Coordinates of C-alpha atoms in Angstrom, one line a residue:
Chain Y
S107 CA -0.1 0.0 0.1
Q108 CA 1.2 3.6 -0.6
Q109 CA 2.9 5.5 2.4
G110 CA 1.7 8.8 0.9
E111 CA -1.6 8.9 -0.6
E112 CA -3.0 12.1 -2.0
D113 CA -6.4 13.3 -2.5
P114 CA -8.0 13.9 -4.7
Q115 CA -6.3 12.5 -7.6
A116 CA -7.5 15.0 -9.9
L117 CA -8.6 18.4 -9.4
S118 CA -9.8 21.2 -11.9
I119 CA -10.3 24.8 -10.9
Q120 CA -10.4 28.3 -12.6
E121 CA -7.7 30.5 -12.3
G122 CA -7.5 32.7 -9.3
E123 CA -9.3 30.0 -7.0
N124 CA -7.5 28.1 -4.2
A125 CA -6.3 24.8 -4.7
T126 CA -6.0 22.2 -1.7
M127 CA -4.5 18.9 -1.8
N128 CA -4.4 16.3 0.9
C129 CA -1.8 13.5 1.8
S130 CA -2.5 10.8 4.2
Y131 CA 0.1 8.5 5.3
K132 CA 0.4 5.4 7.7
T133 CA 3.6 5.4 9.6
S134 CA 5.9 7.6 11.5
I135 CA 7.8 10.4 9.5
N136 CA 10.8 12.8 10.3
N137 CA 9.3 15.1 7.8
L138 CA 7.0 15.6 4.7
Q139 CA 7.9 17.1 1.3
W140 CA 5.7 18.3 -1.6
Y141 CA 6.8 18.3 -5.1
R142 CA 5.7 19.5 -8.5
Q143 CA 5.8 17.7 -11.8
N144 CA 5.0 19.4 -15.2
S145 CA 4.1 17.1 -17.8
G146 CA 7.1 15.4 -19.2
R147 CA 9.5 16.8 -16.6
G148 CA 11.3 15.8 -13.4
L149 CA 9.9 16.9 -9.9
V150 CA 10.6 20.0 -8.4
H151 CA 11.0 20.2 -4.4
L152 CA 8.3 22.9 -3.3
I153 CA 8.5 22.9 0.5
L154 CA 9.5 20.4 3.4
I155 CA 7.7 20.2 6.7
R156 CA 9.1 18.7 9.9
S157 CA 7.4 16.4 12.1
N158 CA 7.4 19.1 14.9
E159 CA 6.0 21.7 12.8
R160 CA 2.4 22.3 12.2
E161 CA 2.2 24.7 9.5
K162 CA 4.8 26.3 6.9
H163 CA 4.4 28.9 4.1
S164 CA 6.4 29.5 1.0
G165 CA 4.9 32.4 -1.2
R166 CA 1.7 31.3 -2.3
L167 CA 1.8 27.8 -0.9
R168 CA 0.9 26.8 2.7
V169 CA 1.5 23.3 4.0
T170 CA 0.0 21.9 7.1
L171 CA 0.8 18.7 9.0
D172 CA -1.3 16.8 11.6
T173 CA 0.8 14.0 12.8
S174 CA -1.8 12.7 14.9
K175 CA -4.2 12.2 12.0
K176 CA -1.1 11.2 10.0
S177 CA -2.0 13.9 7.3
S178 CA -0.9 16.7 5.5
S179 CA -2.4 19.4 3.0
L180 CA -1.0 21.5 0.4
L181 CA -2.7 24.9 -0.4
I182 CA -2.0 27.0 -3.4
T183 CA -3.6 30.3 -3.1
A184 CA -4.6 32.6 -6.1
S185 CA -4.1 29.7 -8.6
R186 CA -2.6 30.5 -11.9
A187 CA -2.5 28.5 -15.3
A188 CA 1.1 27.9 -14.8
D189 CA 0.2 25.9 -11.6
T190 CA -1.1 23.3 -13.7
A191 CA 1.1 20.2 -12.9
S192 CA 0.8 16.9 -10.9
Y193 CA 1.8 17.4 -7.2
F194 CA 3.2 14.5 -5.0
C195 CA 3.7 14.3 -1.3
A196 CA 6.8 12.4 0.0
T197 CA 7.4 11.0 3.5
V198 CA 10.6 10.8 5.0
L199 CA 11.8 8.4 7.9
F200 CA 15.2 8.3 9.1
S201 CA 15.9 4.7 10.2
G202 CA 19.6 3.2 10.6
G203 CA 21.3 5.7 8.9
Y204 CA 19.1 5.5 5.9
Q205 CA 16.5 8.0 4.9
K206 CA 13.3 6.2 3.4
V207 CA 11.4 8.4 1.2
T208 CA 8.3 7.3 -0.1
F209 CA 6.4 9.0 -2.7
G210 CA 2.3 9.1 -3.2
I211 CA 0.6 8.6 -6.7
G212 CA -0.1 12.5 -6.8
T213 CA -2.8 14.8 -7.5
K214 CA -3.2 16.1 -11.1
L215 CA -4.1 19.8 -10.9
Q216 CA -5.5 21.9 -13.9
V217 CA -6.0 25.5 -13.6
I218 CA -8.2 26.7 -16.2
P219 CA -7.5 30.5 -17.4
Chain M
N273 CA 25.3 24.4 -12.0
A274 CA 23.6 21.9 -14.1
G275 CA 22.0 20.1 -11.6
V276 CA 21.3 16.5 -12.2
T277 CA 21.8 15.5 -15.7
Q278 CA 20.4 12.1 -17.1
T279 CA 20.9 10.5 -20.7
P280 CA 19.4 9.5 -22.8
K281 CA 16.0 11.0 -22.6
F282 CA 14.2 8.4 -24.6
Q283 CA 15.4 4.9 -25.3
V284 CA 13.9 1.9 -27.2
L285 CA 15.1 -1.6 -26.2
K286 CA 14.3 -5.2 -27.3
T287 CA 13.8 -7.6 -24.7
G288 CA 17.1 -9.2 -23.6
Q289 CA 19.0 -6.1 -24.3
S290 CA 21.2 -4.5 -21.6
M291 CA 22.0 -0.7 -21.4
T292 CA 23.0 2.0 -18.9
L293 CA 21.1 5.0 -17.9
Q294 CA 23.5 7.7 -17.0
C295 CA 23.0 10.2 -14.1
A296 CA 25.3 13.0 -13.1
Q297 CA 25.2 15.7 -10.5
D298 CA 27.3 18.6 -9.9
M299 CA 26.2 19.9 -6.5
N300 CA 28.7 17.4 -4.3
H301 CA 25.7 15.6 -3.0
E302 CA 26.3 12.6 -1.2
Y303 CA 22.8 10.9 -1.5
M304 CA 21.7 9.5 -4.9
S305 CA 18.8 7.6 -6.0
W306 CA 16.9 5.9 -8.9
Y307 CA 13.2 6.0 -9.2
R308 CA 10.7 4.6 -11.7
Q309 CA 7.5 6.2 -12.4
D310 CA 4.6 4.3 -13.6
P311 CA 0.7 5.5 -14.1
G312 CA -0.9 5.1 -11.1
M313 CA 2.0 4.0 -8.9
G314 CA 3.8 7.2 -8.0
L315 CA 7.7 7.0 -7.9
R316 CA 9.0 3.8 -6.7
L317 CA 12.8 3.7 -5.3
I318 CA 15.2 1.1 -7.3
H319 CA 18.4 1.8 -5.9
Y320 CA 20.3 4.4 -3.7
S321 CA 23.7 5.2 -2.6
V322 CA 24.8 7.4 0.6
G323 CA 28.2 8.2 -0.8
A324 CA 30.8 6.8 -3.2
G325 CA 31.5 3.2 -2.9
I326 CA 28.0 2.6 -1.1
T327 CA 24.8 1.6 -2.6
D328 CA 21.9 -0.5 -1.5
Q329 CA 18.6 -1.7 -2.9
G330 CA 15.2 0.3 -2.7
E331 CA 11.6 -1.2 -3.0
V332 CA 12.1 -2.7 -6.6
P333 CA 15.7 -3.6 -7.3
N334 CA 15.1 -6.7 -9.3
G335 CA 16.6 -6.5 -13.0
Y336 CA 18.7 -3.6 -12.0
N337 CA 22.4 -2.9 -11.0
V338 CA 24.0 0.4 -9.6
S339 CA 27.5 1.3 -8.8
R340 CA 29.0 4.6 -7.3
S341 CA 32.8 4.9 -8.1
T342 CA 32.6 8.8 -7.9
T343 CA 30.5 11.2 -5.9
E344 CA 29.2 12.8 -9.1
D345 CA 28.0 9.7 -11.1
F346 CA 25.5 7.2 -10.3
P347 CA 24.5 4.8 -13.4
L348 CA 21.7 2.6 -13.7
R349 CA 22.3 -0.7 -15.5
L350 CA 19.6 -3.0 -16.9
L351 CA 20.9 -6.4 -17.2
S352 CA 18.4 -8.0 -19.4
A353 CA 15.6 -5.5 -20.5
A354 CA 12.1 -7.1 -20.1
P355 CA 8.7 -5.4 -21.0
S356 CA 7.8 -4.9 -17.3
Q357 CA 10.7 -2.5 -17.2
T358 CA 9.0 0.0 -19.5
S359 CA 8.8 3.2 -17.5
V360 CA 10.0 6.4 -16.9
Y361 CA 13.3 6.6 -14.9
F362 CA 14.3 9.4 -12.7
C363 CA 17.5 10.2 -10.8
A364 CA 17.7 12.4 -7.8
S365 CA 20.3 13.8 -5.4
S366 CA 20.3 15.2 -2.2
Y367 CA 22.8 16.5 0.4
N368 CA 21.7 14.0 3.0
G369 CA 18.6 12.1 1.5
G370 CA 16.1 13.3 3.9
E371 CA 16.1 17.0 2.9
G372 CA 14.7 18.1 -0.8
N373 CA 15.7 16.1 -3.7
T374 CA 16.8 17.4 -6.9
F375 CA 15.7 15.5 -9.9
G376 CA 16.7 14.8 -13.4
S377 CA 14.4 15.4 -16.3
G378 CA 13.9 11.6 -16.7
T379 CA 14.6 8.8 -19.2
R380 CA 11.5 7.4 -21.0
L381 CA 12.5 3.6 -21.8
T382 CA 10.3 1.3 -24.0
V383 CA 11.1 -2.4 -23.9
V384 CA 9.6 -4.2 -26.8

């Protein structure tokens, strides 16, 4: 089963609206990361939130983390057509000198101009 | 800085052929990893390395070999290609593995 599972799997919104994507996971984590992937490209790291943090901001991005519910959300405010992409969460667990990074299956966001 | 460079971008192989996917980074990152991305499966870790001379298996290592003779390079070898290895392959690097990864642009591999 997937460690990080994004919800919804697809989201279509109008430009200017806010987009919210959720990620649920099953085990303990040290941090959780969000990535963006434009069609046919590699993943780009957006933001990292540590297990002892509850909220983090970066520009138009806001990430929350609830370790009691094992869930995170990514909010993109005032969306733009250029935000059209797939978004992935990745959980990181440090164990025995190894950082286990597990990606979810992603949310495909379409922002309509 | 070029970041993470992957070659080739596209490749078609016949079943049973072997090939090497190249990955190089110029950020002096210790941690490098290979993922494959399949529809509906997210990214799955194939092999990773925490430094030159050190490699280990990820979630789906069968049919792949890696080596890490230098900090910069982390090639992925397909020993005998199978149709099940048709996928998009991504190489990534990071300072210590637990912080944000820098990804290459990917290699789209088709095995016929």
